[in-house]
């Protein structure tokens, strides 16, 4: 048997082929993302779900209607594309004038809804889809065996990619698309129906994802979550390549697939994380991406920010003390387990809000801080047998370091790219947690001892534990409150509103961002460590991307950029989890629905809307009087 | 002679701020008419309002007697009006040829591409370069050229001479004269009074979003004094 650099050549070629196949899917998906982003400025977070719908569509067609692969290749993309068109006309259309992040949040919500519904109907386990008759078998190439279906997928994807490239770069229709990407108003003034073009482009991009899904069905297992994890890798691909160029997306997709394949051959342990490492390297040396030339789109206007002034210091302390008293008294009527869980998540959400709300750096990866801190805290308490205060300190410190490193890389980008980068790093941490020996893999760390706090206070006694959690929450919250009101907080806010201006005033904006991000990570880690001590478990759930989504949900529902919004949001979401647990997957659907409704109807969140309402009412009499005075003057003239 | 474009009591807003406060003017078939005025007077806004590029506007814009203010932006061009914007709007991701051919035909009788290239010979050798790699003057020619093949008979030109060398300004002047002899109706926004004087049949002075004066082309020289006052020259 021949070997190449110590690896049997058959294995190497096999892994290369696998890499090429994966690369084909990365290319097709990142291509669609790039086309959609170019036209609509929306990062289509539903892309993975739509890919899944393509594969699922093929499966349903076969198993319920007896319609085979070749027809599915046409019908499934058409159907999913049609759904995409409806989504664009009903929902996305309302977002074009808003910050790009809202598009990302809305499509994230849609993805959750679709994935939740399919999981409910279908179960989350994978189903096989057999290779069509005509493509069974394979051929010996002398150096390796090439299954026909895999050869077909590679050929088909190359044709699809080049076809898309040709249409966009070389045809009249493509010229319209490119022109509308640059200046939709002017293109409209030439008599081209840009809104309809946008609708059709989204439909086509979505259909492309579904087509990739059908191609994937016989290779990967068909399951409701098959698109979610894939999409995160595709986001990393997009960051590596930059979304500016079609050919760039295609090449980067295949390149990343091949790198993955090679890694699997030579160093399999790193094969799931290598993409993210490549992303980090690219961020270091070429932050705009390999093919990215377009400078970062300027951040949109600060939308729906609060016009209300901050309350006075006295009012603020008063509110804080009231909340503290309520939380302290709550166990009399509310189940303490619920209260502790809610307070921990509230701290997590407040920490998230520090960067997302005040720094406008919306991270999609905050679960990495919660989860990794939980693991470290659990490990220190259980395996090293250290007291809880040291375990929590260790967990918090780990999250801070992780936050510093990932933040140092991520703040090179802003807006949607920042979101994608943090999501990708969190996924890397997830894979590490899945594979590393000390995390317990799928089982997680169990039976973490609560121990004696400072050697004196027995945390296994419920009242002590409750007081302990309360103190941590209030401490963390107080810190954030003071921070937001401090000069540091005000500079952070100024930077988020207008980075360039703050920079020209001499502020080292990236240092402020980095400090805020690290602090936020540390506080999220404090929440995660406390969670490990309280629940006595550290598990993969806490590092999973869905946890990052949950903290986003809490914060946006409650009111991003408000002090108490995340607290309210966390209590609502945790209550939903407790009381709606019987509905299974529908909880995910409801989460998704809340995202959609929040983005469309109340972007300030519950607390934000309340503050706004309150202030409008107090201002209203004065404003009415002014109008009346004007009218009186006008009639006199 | 029938009026071609009649604007009546046109008001327009950017968000909450009102910029046009009742513009009244008309352009008759085959005329060259200018809108003159200081920076920020509302000239560009008027053209944009006619093209339907603003969120909010009211009043009347009639094309050959037919009201078009309610039409969707993509429909206005199809009624035979073409727009050449102030910042020229050459697309960077399109070649010169693609830029030239981008606006779709809206009526029969547009110029042939060969004819346009005869009008602007500079573009001929540059057809395959990237649109924004052209010089400022060439970009202006491209921006003018691309609206000539659509068949639109009314041209709205926003400061075609801005930032260009005198030679090129003269070339563009000749082109506009030629377009006039070809029967195009032209609404021209200008800051360059000398340039406008030689071309236009009539002039309107715009100030603070209103027409404050109409000056026939023949009377232009005599009114230069009051004009300078208006334009702050
Ligand atoms: N996009 C916009 N948003 C808000 N206000 C605007 C916008 N564009 C123009 N304005 C304002 O509208 C007014 C009229 O602007 P307009 O561009 O029509 O002026 P103009 O007469 O074309 O000036 P110039 O000769 O400098 O081109 C100005 O006060 C300007 O500040
Ligand atoms: Mg102007």
PDB file of C-alpha atoms and ligand atoms in Angstrom, chain B residues 14-15 17-20 37-46 48 54 86 158-159 162 189-191 206, ligand 1:
ATOM      1  CA  UNK B  14     -36.865  64.156   2.805  1.00  0.00           C
ATOM      2  CA  UNK B  15     -38.198  62.327   5.813  1.00  0.00           C
ATOM      3  CA  UNK B  17     -38.010  68.019   6.335  1.00  0.00           C
ATOM      4  CA  UNK B  18     -39.877  69.743   3.541  1.00  0.00           C
ATOM      5  CA  UNK B  19     -37.626  70.848   0.708  1.00  0.00           C
ATOM      6  CA  UNK B  20     -39.923  71.807  -2.167  1.00  0.00           C
ATOM      7  CA  UNK B  37     -30.302  78.447  -8.261  1.00  0.00           C
ATOM      8  CA  UNK B  38     -27.920  78.392  -5.343  1.00  0.00           C
ATOM      9  CA  UNK B  39     -26.604  75.269  -3.720  1.00  0.00           C
ATOM     10  CA  UNK B  40     -29.356  73.627  -1.778  1.00  0.00           C
ATOM     11  CA  UNK B  41     -32.147  75.519  -3.532  1.00  0.00           C
ATOM     12  CA  UNK B  42     -33.933  72.300  -4.440  1.00  0.00           C
ATOM     13  CA  UNK B  43     -33.019  71.769  -8.087  1.00  0.00           C
ATOM     14  CA  UNK B  44     -31.878  68.190  -7.752  1.00  0.00           C
ATOM     15  CA  UNK B  45     -34.808  67.488  -5.496  1.00  0.00           C
ATOM     16  CA  UNK B  46     -37.151  68.711  -8.214  1.00  0.00           C
ATOM     17  CA  UNK B  48     -35.816  63.459  -8.234  1.00  0.00           C
ATOM     18  CA  UNK B  54     -38.559  60.577  -3.108  1.00  0.00           C
ATOM     19  CA  UNK B  86     -25.835  64.840 -10.604  1.00  0.00           C
ATOM     20  CA  UNK B 158     -28.562  67.427 -13.471  1.00  0.00           C
ATOM     21  CA  UNK B 159     -25.471  69.630 -13.716  1.00  0.00           C
ATOM     22  CA  UNK B 162     -20.052  70.016 -12.810  1.00  0.00           C
ATOM     23  CA  UNK B 189     -30.189  71.948 -13.933  1.00  0.00           C
ATOM     24  CA  UNK B 190     -27.138  74.192 -13.935  1.00  0.00           C
ATOM     25  CA  UNK B 191     -24.852  76.291 -11.768  1.00  0.00           C
ATOM     26  CA  UNK B 206     -35.188  78.344  -7.937  1.00  0.00           C
TER      27      UNK B 206
HETATM   28  N1  LIG C   1     -31.043  62.969   1.026  1.00  0.00           N
HETATM   29  C1  LIG C   1     -31.374  64.101   1.661  1.00  0.00           C
HETATM   30  N2  LIG C   1     -31.859  64.063   2.922  1.00  0.00           N
HETATM   31  C2  LIG C   1     -32.197  65.192   3.557  1.00  0.00           C
HETATM   32  N3  LIG C   1     -32.084  66.410   3.045  1.00  0.00           N
HETATM   33  C3  LIG C   1     -31.610  66.523   1.790  1.00  0.00           C
HETATM   34  C4  LIG C   1     -31.227  65.366   1.039  1.00  0.00           C
HETATM   35  N4  LIG C   1     -30.798  65.767  -0.154  1.00  0.00           N
HETATM   36  C5  LIG C   1     -30.905  67.122  -0.156  1.00  0.00           C
HETATM   37  N5  LIG C   1     -31.391  67.575   1.000  1.00  0.00           N
HETATM   38  C6  LIG C   1     -31.665  68.961   1.341  1.00  0.00           C
HETATM   39  O1  LIG C   1     -32.617  69.463   0.456  1.00  0.00           O
HETATM   40  C7  LIG C   1     -32.303  70.761   0.046  1.00  0.00           C
HETATM   41  C8  LIG C   1     -32.277  70.842  -1.453  1.00  0.00           C
HETATM   42  O2  LIG C   1     -31.258  70.006  -1.942  1.00  0.00           O
HETATM   43  P1  LIG C   1     -30.965  69.790  -3.491  1.00  0.00           P
HETATM   44  O3  LIG C   1     -30.027  68.662  -3.603  1.00  0.00           O
HETATM   45  O4  LIG C   1     -32.231  69.683  -4.221  1.00  0.00           O
HETATM   46  O5  LIG C   1     -30.226  71.135  -3.862  1.00  0.00           O
HETATM   47  P2  LIG C   1     -29.656  71.611  -5.238  1.00  0.00           P
HETATM   48  O6  LIG C   1     -30.424  72.804  -5.616  1.00  0.00           O
HETATM   49  O7  LIG C   1     -29.609  70.508  -6.202  1.00  0.00           O
HETATM   50  O8  LIG C   1     -28.207  72.055  -4.808  1.00  0.00           O
HETATM   51  P3  LIG C   1     -26.800  71.855  -5.583  1.00  0.00           P
HETATM   52  O9  LIG C   1     -26.697  72.982  -6.512  1.00  0.00           O
HETATM   53  O10 LIG C   1     -25.805  71.985  -4.483  1.00  0.00           O
HETATM   54  O11 LIG C   1     -26.811  70.538  -6.228  1.00  0.00           O
HETATM   55  C9  LIG C   1     -30.985  71.107   0.690  1.00  0.00           C
HETATM   56  O12 LIG C   1     -31.258  71.925   1.787  1.00  0.00           O
HETATM   57  C10 LIG C   1     -30.438  69.800   1.150  1.00  0.00           C
HETATM   58  O13 LIG C   1     -29.745  69.968   2.362  1.00  0.00           O
END
